[in-house]
Structure formats: structure tokens, C-alpha cells
Coordinates of C-alpha atoms and ligand atoms in Angstrom, one line a residue:
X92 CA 35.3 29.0 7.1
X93 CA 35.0 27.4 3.6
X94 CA 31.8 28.1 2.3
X95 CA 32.3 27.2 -1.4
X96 CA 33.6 23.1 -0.7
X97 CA 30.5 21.3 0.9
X98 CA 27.3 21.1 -0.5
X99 CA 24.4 20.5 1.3
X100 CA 21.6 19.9 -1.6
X101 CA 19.6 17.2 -0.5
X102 CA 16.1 15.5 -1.5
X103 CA 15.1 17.1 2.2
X104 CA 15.3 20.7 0.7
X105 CA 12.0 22.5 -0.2
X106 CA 12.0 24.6 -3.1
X107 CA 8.3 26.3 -3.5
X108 CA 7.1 28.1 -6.3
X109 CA 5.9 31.1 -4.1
X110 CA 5.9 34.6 -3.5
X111 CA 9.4 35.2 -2.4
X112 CA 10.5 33.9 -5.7
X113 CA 12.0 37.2 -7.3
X114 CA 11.5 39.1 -4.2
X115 CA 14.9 41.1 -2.9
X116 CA 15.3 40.4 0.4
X117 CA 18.2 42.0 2.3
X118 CA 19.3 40.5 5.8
X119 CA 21.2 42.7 8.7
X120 CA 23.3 39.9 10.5
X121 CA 25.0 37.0 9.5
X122 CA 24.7 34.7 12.6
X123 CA 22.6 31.7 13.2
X124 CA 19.6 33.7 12.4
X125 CA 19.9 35.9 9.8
X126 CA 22.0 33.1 8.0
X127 CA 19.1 30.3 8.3
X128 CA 16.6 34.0 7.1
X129 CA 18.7 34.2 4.0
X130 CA 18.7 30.2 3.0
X131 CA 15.0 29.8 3.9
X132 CA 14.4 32.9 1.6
X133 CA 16.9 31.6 -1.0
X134 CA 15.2 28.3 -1.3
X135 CA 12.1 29.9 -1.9
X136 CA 13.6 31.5 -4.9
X137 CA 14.2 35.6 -3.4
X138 CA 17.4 37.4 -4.3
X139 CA 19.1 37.5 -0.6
X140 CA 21.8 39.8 0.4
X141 CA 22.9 39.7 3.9
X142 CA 24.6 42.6 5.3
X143 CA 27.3 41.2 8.2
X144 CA 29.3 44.2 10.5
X145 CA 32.7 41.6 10.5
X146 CA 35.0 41.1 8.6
X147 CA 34.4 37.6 8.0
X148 CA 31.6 35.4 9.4
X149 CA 33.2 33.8 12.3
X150 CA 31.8 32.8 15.8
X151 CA 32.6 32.9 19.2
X152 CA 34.0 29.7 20.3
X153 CA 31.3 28.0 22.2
X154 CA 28.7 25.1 22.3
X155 CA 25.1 25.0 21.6
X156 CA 22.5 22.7 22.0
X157 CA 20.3 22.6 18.7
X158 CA 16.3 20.9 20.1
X159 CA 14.2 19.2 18.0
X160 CA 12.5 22.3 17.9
X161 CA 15.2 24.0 16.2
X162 CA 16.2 21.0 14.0
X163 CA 13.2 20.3 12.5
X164 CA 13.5 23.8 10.2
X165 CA 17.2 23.0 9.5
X166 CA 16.3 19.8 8.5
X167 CA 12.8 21.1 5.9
X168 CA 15.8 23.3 4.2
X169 CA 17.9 19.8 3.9
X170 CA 20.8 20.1 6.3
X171 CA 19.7 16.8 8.4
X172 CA 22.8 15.1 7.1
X173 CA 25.0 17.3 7.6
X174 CA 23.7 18.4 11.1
X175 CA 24.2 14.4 11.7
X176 CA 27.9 14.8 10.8
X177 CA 28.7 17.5 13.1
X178 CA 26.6 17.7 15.9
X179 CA 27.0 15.1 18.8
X180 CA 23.4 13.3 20.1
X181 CA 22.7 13.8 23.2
X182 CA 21.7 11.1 25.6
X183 CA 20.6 12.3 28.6
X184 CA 20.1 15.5 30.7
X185 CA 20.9 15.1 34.1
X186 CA 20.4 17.7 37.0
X187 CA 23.3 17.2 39.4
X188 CA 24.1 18.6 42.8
X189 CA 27.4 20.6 42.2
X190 CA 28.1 20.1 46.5
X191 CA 28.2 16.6 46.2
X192 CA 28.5 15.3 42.9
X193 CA 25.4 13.2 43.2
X194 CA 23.6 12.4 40.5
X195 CA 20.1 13.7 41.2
X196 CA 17.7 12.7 38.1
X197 CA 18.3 11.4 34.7
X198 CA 15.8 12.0 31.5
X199 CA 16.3 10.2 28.7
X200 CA 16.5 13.2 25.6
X201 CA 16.2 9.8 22.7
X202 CA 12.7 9.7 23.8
X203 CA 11.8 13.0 22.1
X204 CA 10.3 13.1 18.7
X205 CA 11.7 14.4 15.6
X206 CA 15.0 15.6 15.2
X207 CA 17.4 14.5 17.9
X208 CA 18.7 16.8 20.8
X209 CA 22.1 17.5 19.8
X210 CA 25.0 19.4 20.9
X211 CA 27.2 21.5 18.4
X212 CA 29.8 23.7 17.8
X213 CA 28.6 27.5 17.3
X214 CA 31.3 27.9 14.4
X215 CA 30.4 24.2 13.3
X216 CA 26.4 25.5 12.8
X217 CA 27.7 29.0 11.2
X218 CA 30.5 26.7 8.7
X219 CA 26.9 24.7 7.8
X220 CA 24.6 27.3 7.4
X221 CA 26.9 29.8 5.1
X222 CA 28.1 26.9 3.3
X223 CA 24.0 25.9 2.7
X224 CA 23.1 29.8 2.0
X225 CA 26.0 30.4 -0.9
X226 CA 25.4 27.6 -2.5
X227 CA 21.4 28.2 -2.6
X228 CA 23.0 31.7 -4.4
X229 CA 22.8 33.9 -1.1
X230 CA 25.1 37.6 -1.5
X231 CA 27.5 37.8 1.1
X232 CA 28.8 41.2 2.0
X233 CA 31.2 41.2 4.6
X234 CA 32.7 44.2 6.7
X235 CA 29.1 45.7 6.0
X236 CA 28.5 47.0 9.1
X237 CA 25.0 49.1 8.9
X238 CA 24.5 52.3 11.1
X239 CA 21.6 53.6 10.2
X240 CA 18.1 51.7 9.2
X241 CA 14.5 53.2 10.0
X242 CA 11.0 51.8 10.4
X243 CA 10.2 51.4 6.3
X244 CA 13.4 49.4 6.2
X245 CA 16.1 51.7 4.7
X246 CA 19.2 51.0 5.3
X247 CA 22.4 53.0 5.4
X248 CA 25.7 51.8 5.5
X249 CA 29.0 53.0 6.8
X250 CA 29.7 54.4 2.9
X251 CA 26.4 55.6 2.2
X252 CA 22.8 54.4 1.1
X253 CA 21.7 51.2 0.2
X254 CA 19.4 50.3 -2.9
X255 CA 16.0 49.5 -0.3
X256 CA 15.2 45.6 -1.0
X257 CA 11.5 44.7 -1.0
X258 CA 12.0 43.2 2.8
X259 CA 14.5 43.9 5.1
X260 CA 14.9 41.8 8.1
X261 CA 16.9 42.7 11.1
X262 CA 18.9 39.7 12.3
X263 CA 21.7 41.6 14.2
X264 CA 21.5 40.4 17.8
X265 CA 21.7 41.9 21.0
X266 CA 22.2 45.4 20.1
X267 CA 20.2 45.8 16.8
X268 CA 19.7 49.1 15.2
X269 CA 15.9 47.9 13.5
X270 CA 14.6 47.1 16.9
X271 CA 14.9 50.6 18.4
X272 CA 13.8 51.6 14.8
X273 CA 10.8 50.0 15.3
X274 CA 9.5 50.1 19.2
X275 CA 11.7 53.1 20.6
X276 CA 14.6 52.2 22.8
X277 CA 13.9 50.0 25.4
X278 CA 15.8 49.6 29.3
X279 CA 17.5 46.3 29.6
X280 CA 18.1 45.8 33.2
X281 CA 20.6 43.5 35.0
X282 CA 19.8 40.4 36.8
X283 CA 22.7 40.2 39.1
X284 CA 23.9 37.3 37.2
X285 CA 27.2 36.9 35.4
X286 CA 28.4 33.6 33.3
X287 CA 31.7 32.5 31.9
X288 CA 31.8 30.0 29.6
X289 CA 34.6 28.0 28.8
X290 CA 35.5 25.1 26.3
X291 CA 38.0 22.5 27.5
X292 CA 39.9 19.2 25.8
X293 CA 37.8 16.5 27.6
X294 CA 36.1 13.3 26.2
X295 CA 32.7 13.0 28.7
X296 CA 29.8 11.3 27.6
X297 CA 26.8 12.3 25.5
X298 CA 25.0 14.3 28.3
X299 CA 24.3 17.7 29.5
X300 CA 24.8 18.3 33.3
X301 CA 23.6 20.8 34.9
X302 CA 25.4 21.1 38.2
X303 CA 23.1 23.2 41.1
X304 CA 24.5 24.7 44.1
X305 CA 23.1 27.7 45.8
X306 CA 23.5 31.1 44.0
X307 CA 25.6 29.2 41.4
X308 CA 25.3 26.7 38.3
X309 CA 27.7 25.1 35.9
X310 CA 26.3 23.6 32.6
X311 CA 28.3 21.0 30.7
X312 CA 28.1 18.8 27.6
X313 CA 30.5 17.3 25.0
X314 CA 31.6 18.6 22.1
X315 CA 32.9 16.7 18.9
X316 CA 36.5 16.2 19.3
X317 CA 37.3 15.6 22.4
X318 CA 35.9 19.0 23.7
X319 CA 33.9 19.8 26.8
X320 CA 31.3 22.8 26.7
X321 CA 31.1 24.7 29.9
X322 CA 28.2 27.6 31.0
X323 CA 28.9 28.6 35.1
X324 CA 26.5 31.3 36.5
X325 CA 27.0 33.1 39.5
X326 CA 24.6 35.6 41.0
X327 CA 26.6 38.5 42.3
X328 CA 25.2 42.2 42.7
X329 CA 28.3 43.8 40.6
X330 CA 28.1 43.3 36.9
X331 CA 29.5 43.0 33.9
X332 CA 29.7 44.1 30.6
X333 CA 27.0 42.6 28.2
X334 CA 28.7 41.4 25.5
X335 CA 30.2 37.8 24.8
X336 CA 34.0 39.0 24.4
X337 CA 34.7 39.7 27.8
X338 CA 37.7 37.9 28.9
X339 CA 38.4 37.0 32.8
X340 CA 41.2 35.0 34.6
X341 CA 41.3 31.4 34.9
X342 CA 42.1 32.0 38.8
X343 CA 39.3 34.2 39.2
X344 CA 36.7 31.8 37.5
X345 CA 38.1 29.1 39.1
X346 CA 38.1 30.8 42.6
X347 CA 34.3 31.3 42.3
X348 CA 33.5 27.4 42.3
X349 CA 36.4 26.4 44.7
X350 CA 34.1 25.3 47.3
X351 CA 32.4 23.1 45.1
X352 CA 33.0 19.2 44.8
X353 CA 35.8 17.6 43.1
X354 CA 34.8 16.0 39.8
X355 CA 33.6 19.7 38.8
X356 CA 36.5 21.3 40.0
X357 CA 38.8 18.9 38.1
X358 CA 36.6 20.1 34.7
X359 CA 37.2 23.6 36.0
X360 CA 40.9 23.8 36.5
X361 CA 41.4 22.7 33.0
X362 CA 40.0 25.9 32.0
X363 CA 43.1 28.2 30.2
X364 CA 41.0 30.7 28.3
X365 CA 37.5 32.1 29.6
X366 CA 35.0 34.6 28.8
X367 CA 32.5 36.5 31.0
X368 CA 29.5 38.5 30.9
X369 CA 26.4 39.9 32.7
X370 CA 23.5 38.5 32.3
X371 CA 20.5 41.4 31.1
X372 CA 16.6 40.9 30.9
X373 CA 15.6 42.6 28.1
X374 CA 11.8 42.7 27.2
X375 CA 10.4 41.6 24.4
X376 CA 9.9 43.7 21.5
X377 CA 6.4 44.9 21.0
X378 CA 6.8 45.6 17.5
X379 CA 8.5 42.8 15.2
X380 CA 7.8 44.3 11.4
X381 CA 6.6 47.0 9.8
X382 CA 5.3 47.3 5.9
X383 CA 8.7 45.7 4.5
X384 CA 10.7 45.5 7.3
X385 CA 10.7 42.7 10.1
X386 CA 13.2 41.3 13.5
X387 CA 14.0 38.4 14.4
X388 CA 16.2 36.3 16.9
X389 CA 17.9 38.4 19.8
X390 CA 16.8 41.7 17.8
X391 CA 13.7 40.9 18.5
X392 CA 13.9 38.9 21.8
X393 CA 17.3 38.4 23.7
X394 CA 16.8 35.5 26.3
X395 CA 18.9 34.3 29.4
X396 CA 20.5 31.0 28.6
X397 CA 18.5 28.9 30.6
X398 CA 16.4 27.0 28.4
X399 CA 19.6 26.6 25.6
X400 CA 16.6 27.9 23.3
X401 CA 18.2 31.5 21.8
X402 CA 19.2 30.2 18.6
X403 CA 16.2 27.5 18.1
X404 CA 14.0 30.4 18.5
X405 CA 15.9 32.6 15.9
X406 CA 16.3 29.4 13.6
X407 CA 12.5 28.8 14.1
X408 CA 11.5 32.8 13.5
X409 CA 13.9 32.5 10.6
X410 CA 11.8 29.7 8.9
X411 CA 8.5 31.1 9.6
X412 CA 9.2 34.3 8.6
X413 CA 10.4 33.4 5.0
X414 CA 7.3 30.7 5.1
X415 CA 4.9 33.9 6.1
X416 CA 6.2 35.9 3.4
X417 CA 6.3 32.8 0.7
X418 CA 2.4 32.3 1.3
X419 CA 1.3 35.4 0.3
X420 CA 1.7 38.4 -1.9
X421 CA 0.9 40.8 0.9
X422 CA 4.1 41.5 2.7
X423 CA 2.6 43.6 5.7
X424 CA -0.1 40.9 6.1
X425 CA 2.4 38.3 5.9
X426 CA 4.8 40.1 8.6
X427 CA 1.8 40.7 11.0
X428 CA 1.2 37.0 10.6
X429 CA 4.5 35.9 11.2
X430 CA 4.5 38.3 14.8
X431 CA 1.4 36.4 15.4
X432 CA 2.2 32.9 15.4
X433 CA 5.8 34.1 17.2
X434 CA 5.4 36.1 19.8
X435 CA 3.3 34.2 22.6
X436 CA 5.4 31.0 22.3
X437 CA 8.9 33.1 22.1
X438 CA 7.5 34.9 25.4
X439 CA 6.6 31.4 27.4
X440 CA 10.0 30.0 26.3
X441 CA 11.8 33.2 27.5
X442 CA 9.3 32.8 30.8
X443 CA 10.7 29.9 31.3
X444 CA 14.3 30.8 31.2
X445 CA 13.5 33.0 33.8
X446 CA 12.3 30.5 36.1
X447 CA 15.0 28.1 35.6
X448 CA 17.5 30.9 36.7
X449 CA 16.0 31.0 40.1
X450 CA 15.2 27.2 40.3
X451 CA 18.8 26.0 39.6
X452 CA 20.5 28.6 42.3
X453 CA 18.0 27.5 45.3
X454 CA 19.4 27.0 48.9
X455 CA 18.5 25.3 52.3
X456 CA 14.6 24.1 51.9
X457 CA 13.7 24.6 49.1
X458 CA 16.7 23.1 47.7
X459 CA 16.1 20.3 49.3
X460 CA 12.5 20.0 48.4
X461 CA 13.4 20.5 44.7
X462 CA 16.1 18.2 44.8
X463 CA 13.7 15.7 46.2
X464 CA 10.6 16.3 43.5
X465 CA 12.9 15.9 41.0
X466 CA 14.2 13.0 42.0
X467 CA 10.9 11.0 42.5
X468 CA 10.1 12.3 38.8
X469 CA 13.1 10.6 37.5
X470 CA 12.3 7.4 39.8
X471 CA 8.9 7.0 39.3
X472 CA 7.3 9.1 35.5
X473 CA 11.0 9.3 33.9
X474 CA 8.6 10.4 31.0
X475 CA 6.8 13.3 32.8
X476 CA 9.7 15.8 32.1
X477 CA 10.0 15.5 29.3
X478 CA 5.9 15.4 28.6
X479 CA 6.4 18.7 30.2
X480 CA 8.9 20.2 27.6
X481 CA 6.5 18.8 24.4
X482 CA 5.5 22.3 24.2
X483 CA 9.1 23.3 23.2
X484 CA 11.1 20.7 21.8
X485 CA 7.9 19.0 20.4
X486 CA 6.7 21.8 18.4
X487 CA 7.8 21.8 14.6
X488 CA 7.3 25.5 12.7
X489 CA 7.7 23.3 9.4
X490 CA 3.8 21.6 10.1
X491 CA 2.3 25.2 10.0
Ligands
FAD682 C1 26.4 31.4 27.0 C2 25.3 31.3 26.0 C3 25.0 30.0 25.7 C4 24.0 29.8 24.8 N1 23.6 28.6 24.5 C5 22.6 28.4 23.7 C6 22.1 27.1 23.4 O1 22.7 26.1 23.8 N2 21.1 26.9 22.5 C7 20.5 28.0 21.9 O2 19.5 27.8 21.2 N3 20.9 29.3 22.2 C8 21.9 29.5 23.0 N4 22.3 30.8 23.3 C9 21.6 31.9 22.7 C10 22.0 32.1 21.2 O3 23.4 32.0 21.1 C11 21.5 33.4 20.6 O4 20.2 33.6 21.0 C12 21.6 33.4 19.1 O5 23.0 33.4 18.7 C13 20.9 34.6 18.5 O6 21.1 34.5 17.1 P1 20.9 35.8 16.2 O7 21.2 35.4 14.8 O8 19.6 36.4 16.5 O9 22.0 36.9 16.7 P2 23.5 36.8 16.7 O10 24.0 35.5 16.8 O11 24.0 37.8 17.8 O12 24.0 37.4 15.3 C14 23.8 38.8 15.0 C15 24.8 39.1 13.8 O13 24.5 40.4 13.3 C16 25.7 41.1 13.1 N5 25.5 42.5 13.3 C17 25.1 43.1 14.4 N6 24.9 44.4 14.2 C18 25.2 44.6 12.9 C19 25.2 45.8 12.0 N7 24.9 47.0 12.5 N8 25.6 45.7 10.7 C20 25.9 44.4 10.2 N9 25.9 43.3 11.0 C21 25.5 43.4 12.3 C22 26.7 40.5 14.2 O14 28.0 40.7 13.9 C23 26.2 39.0 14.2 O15 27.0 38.3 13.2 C24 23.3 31.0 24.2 C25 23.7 32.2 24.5 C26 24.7 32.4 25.4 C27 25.1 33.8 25.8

């Protein structure tokens, strides 16, 4: 990671004269979220400190498709060019059946508006935002790993107290400390899913396939470089560990898609190194702030992968947050009315994961019939789809 070479300054960047200017802001988390929390903050003029557990900021090694949804705040805090250097534009999504290989629709992704659809590296988004937060004048404290923080936002570290900021924002995942702080602990429950995921040396064009076979899906899509990105769900009723560090066999990844056809098993056998985890519905959080204290990202709202949309949402929370607190010199008002213009739209997104986790892994009839719909879609209203998804990819948190 080398924060201090690039800079990402451009004309793009928006630098207000609000509220947050003086306001100390300190951040729990330093991934996608909490790092795009601290620029937007930074560029409004707050003194940001974010807080991150590891010893540096690293990330797993994996691929992410950044929507036009997620872009367009990225690219209101000026890192359009630099998201254009990085990121591969995707062409097309195609839904594919995994049995045969056939190609079963197409939809055209360049016929979205805004920012394109690309595909990323995860480490490649982190290198952009850290490098964009330090040299906005963002405090990074590494190997600050926080183990105590309550409801008014006081935070304790491993070594003792921390000075309390003005706002505190919780951007630490998964297994954040300010969510329980703020709504009780709350039962995640498995969904009899596992994924591995997988990146392999593979040049393939610019489009996401998502290859369906009952019970089972693979997701692919280039990377730059020469790399392939690979998801692959299976639903199986023992599970486990939540967590993205989980490693599992080649052979035993591989053995789970042997039956399926051979352009997809060739990806698959290239696989050397592979991760695996359980898949976990976690509810909502009913409670995203309190006086000086907010979530956002997976603290706030883990989703299942499939809708790509966990880090657009955080990236998207992460502007409107900072832009909620910038417009106003009330900071409770301002956190109630950042909850309110996130949480019903963060729900139907996460809704909508849900559904596509039982409408890729159909069988007999009903795979057939959905096969068949889609098809037709693509033959006959290639534009429907995507008319469909204007809700998500179409909705820009910078117009608010
Ligand atoms: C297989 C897979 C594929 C995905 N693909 C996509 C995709 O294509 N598009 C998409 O939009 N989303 C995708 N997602 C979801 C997305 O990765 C997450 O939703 C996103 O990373 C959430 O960002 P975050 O900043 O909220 O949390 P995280 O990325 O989890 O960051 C939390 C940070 O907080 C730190 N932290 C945690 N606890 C503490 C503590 N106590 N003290 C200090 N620091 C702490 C952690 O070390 C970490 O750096 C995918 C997820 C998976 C599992």
C-alpha cells in the first residue's frame, strides 16, 4: 500500500464550507466504508481519525463490482480518474446455465447512466481510497483495535480511553462492537449456504457470468491483469465459519462443481488457493445513530452477495452520512436524517439479495420456466432488465 505517492486532487472534489468543518470525527474501521466516511468528512473540512484493528490496511484478495450507484459518490469526492485507471468496464452481464454452458441472456451494463459498471480489485479500491483520505489530511492509526465503545460513542482502546470526538461512526464490519452498542445483540442465522471465492490468472472478457445450476452458482468477471474473479455458492445444510479467511482445498472446491460443464470446470481447476465461508442473514439494525454516534456499511447491515451491492451501500451510507452531518449544526437531527433516507432502500437492496439466492439455485420447472422468461427478456426488451435495476444502479446519493 503506498498511500503517500498518488494524488487524487481533482476539479471533481467538493470541498463545502459546512458544518463538519472543525468537527472531530473519529471512524472505527478502515475498509471500503469507514475509509470513503473519513475522506467525505475530510473534504468537508472535519479533523478525521480512523481507528483500524490491523496492522496495516490491507484487503482480502478478491474482486468487486463497484455500480453506478456506488461510483457516483466516489466520483463527487474526485476519484473518477483514478477509478477509470484501475477498475475494468464491464460490458455485459450474462446469466448462463452452468449444465450446459449456454449462454442464456445478455444485458448490455453500457446502457446504464452515470458512472460505468466496473469491476475492481478490493485492495485496488482500499490503495485508492487511503491514498485519497491521507492526502485530504485523514489520521491513520493502525493496530488500533477498539474493544470497548457504548451508545454516546466512547470509545476504548486496547491501552485505554480515547479522547471522545464530536461523532463517532462505527465502520467495522461484520462483527462491529457499536451495533450491539446500540440495538442489543442480535441472532444471525445461517442460510445453508457456503461460498468460496477464488482469483485465478485468466484473460476473459469484460463480463460478469453468472453460471446457474440447481443448488449451486459460480459468479465470474475479469480483473485487471490478466485475473479472473470467481464467487461459487453451494447450498449445503453443514456450515461454515463466517468469516472471509477461511481456507479450503482446491480438491474439495473443485469436487463440488465436478458435475458441471466443461468451460467452467476448466476456470475451476485453475484454482490453487481458495477461501470459504458460510453464508449468515443478519437483520438489519434497527438503530443506526445515536446523539454523536452513527453505523454504517456491514455494522449496520451485512448483506448476502447477491446483488454485488455490500460495498456500494457502505460507500453510499458513507457519503450521506458526512453530507447529513455537513448540512446541519444539529448532529442528532442530522444522524436521524441520515437513518432515514438509508434504511428503506438498504432493506429493498438486501431483499433483493435474498431473492436472487433462491432464483439462481432453481431446479426442474421452475428452472426451466426462469430460464425461458429470461431469455425472451433478453430477445425481445434487452432494456427491461436493466429498467428494472434503475432503482439501484440509477440512484445517485450525490443529487440529494
Ligand atoms: C464474496 C463476497 C463478494 C462481495 N462482492 C461484492 C461486490 O462485488 N460488490 C459489493 O458492493 N460488495 C461486495 N461484497 C460485500 C462487501 O465486501 C462488504 O459489504 C463491504 O466490504 C463492507 O464494507 P465495510 O467498510 O462496511 O466493512 P469491512 O470491509 O468489513 O471493514 C471493516 C473494517 O473495520 C475493521 N475493524 C473491525 N473491528 C474493529 C475494531 N474493533 N477496531 C478497529 N477496527 C476494526 C476491520 O479490520 C476492517 O478493516 C462482497 C462480499 C463478499 C463476502
Amino acid at each position: 500500500m503506498n498511500a503517500a505517492k498518488r494524488s487524487t486532487a481533482t476539479t471533481e472534489a467538493r470541498h463545502s464550507a459546512g458544518h463538519n468543518a472543525g468537527r472531530r470525527v473519529t471512524i472505527v474501521g478502515g475498509g471500503i466504508g469507514g475509509l470513503t466516511a473519513a475522506l467525505a468528512f475530510a473534504r468537508g473540512g472535519a479533523d478525521v481519525t480512523v481507528l483500524e484493528q490491523a496492522a496495516a490496511i490491507t484487503e482480502v484478495g478478491a474482486g468487486l463490482q463497484l455500480a453506478p450507484n456506488g461510483a457516483a459518490p466516489l466520483g463527487a469526492l474526485g476519484l473518477t480518474n483514478v477509478l477509470h485507471m484501475a477498475g475494468i468496464r464491464a460490458q455485459r452481464v450474462e446469466p448462463t446455465d452452468a449444465l450446459t454452458g449456454r449462454t442464456i441472456a445478455q444485458f448490455d451494463l453500457t446502457r446504464l447512466t452515470g458512472q460505468p459498471y466496473r469491476f475492481l480489485h478490493r485492495a485496488e479500491l482500499i490503495d485508492i481510497l487511503l491514498t485519497a483520505a491521507c492526502d485530504a489530511g485523514v489520521t491513520l492509526r493502525t493496530g488500533a483495535k477498539v474493544v470497548g465503545v457504548d451508545a454516546a460513542g466512547a470509545i476504548t482502546l486496547a491501552h485505554g480511553a480515547m479522547p471522545q470526538a464530536d461523532l463517532t461512526v462505527g465502520a467495522d464490519g461484520l462483527h462491529s462492537l457499536m451495533r450491539p452498542a446500540l440495538n442489543g445483540e442480535a441472532k444471525a442465522f445461517f442460510t445453508r449456504q457456503v461460498a468460496w471465492r477464488a482469483v485465478i490468472a485468466h484473460d476473459a472478457p469484460p463480463v460478469a457470468r453468472i453460471w446457474m445450476a440447481p443448488g449451486r452458482h459460480v459468479v465470474t468477471y475479469p480483473l485487471t491483469r490478466g485475473r479472473l474473479n470467481i464467487v461459487a455458492v453451494r447450498e449445503q445444510d453443514d456450515w461454515s465459519p463466517e468469516g472471509w479467511t477461511n481456507t479450503d482445498t482446491p480438491a474439495a472446491f473443485q469436487a463440488a462443481f465436478a458435475d458441471l460443464c466443461p468451460d467452467l470446470r476448466a476456470l475451476l481447476d485453475k484454482v490453487t488457493d481458495v477461501r470459504l465461508w458460510g453464508l449468515f442473514r443478519h437483520p438489519v439494525a434497527a438503530r443506526w445513530h445515536g446523539e454523536a454516534c452513527a453505523i454504517l456499511g456491514d455494522a449496520a447491515h451485512p448483506t448476502l452477495p447477491f446483488l454485488a451491492q455490500g460495498a456500494n451501500l457502505a460507500i453510499e451510507d458513507a457519503y450521506v452520512l458526512a453530507t447529513c452531518c455537513d448540512r446541519s449544526a444539529d448532529l442528532p437531527a442530522a444522524l436521524a436524517r441520515y437513518q432515514a433516507l438509508r434504511r428503506d432502500r438498504v432493506v429493498r437492496a438486501i431483499n433483493g439479495a435474498n431473492a436472487n439466492a433462491v432464483n439462481y439455485h432453481l431446479a426442474g420447472l421452475r428452472r426451466f420456466a426462469s430460464h425461458a422468461a429470461l431469455r425472451a427478456v433478453s430477445r425481445v426488451s434487452p432494456g427491461l432488465f436493466l429498467r428494472r435495476m434503475d432503482w439501484l444502479y440509477g440512484h445517485d446519493v450525490t443529487r440529494g
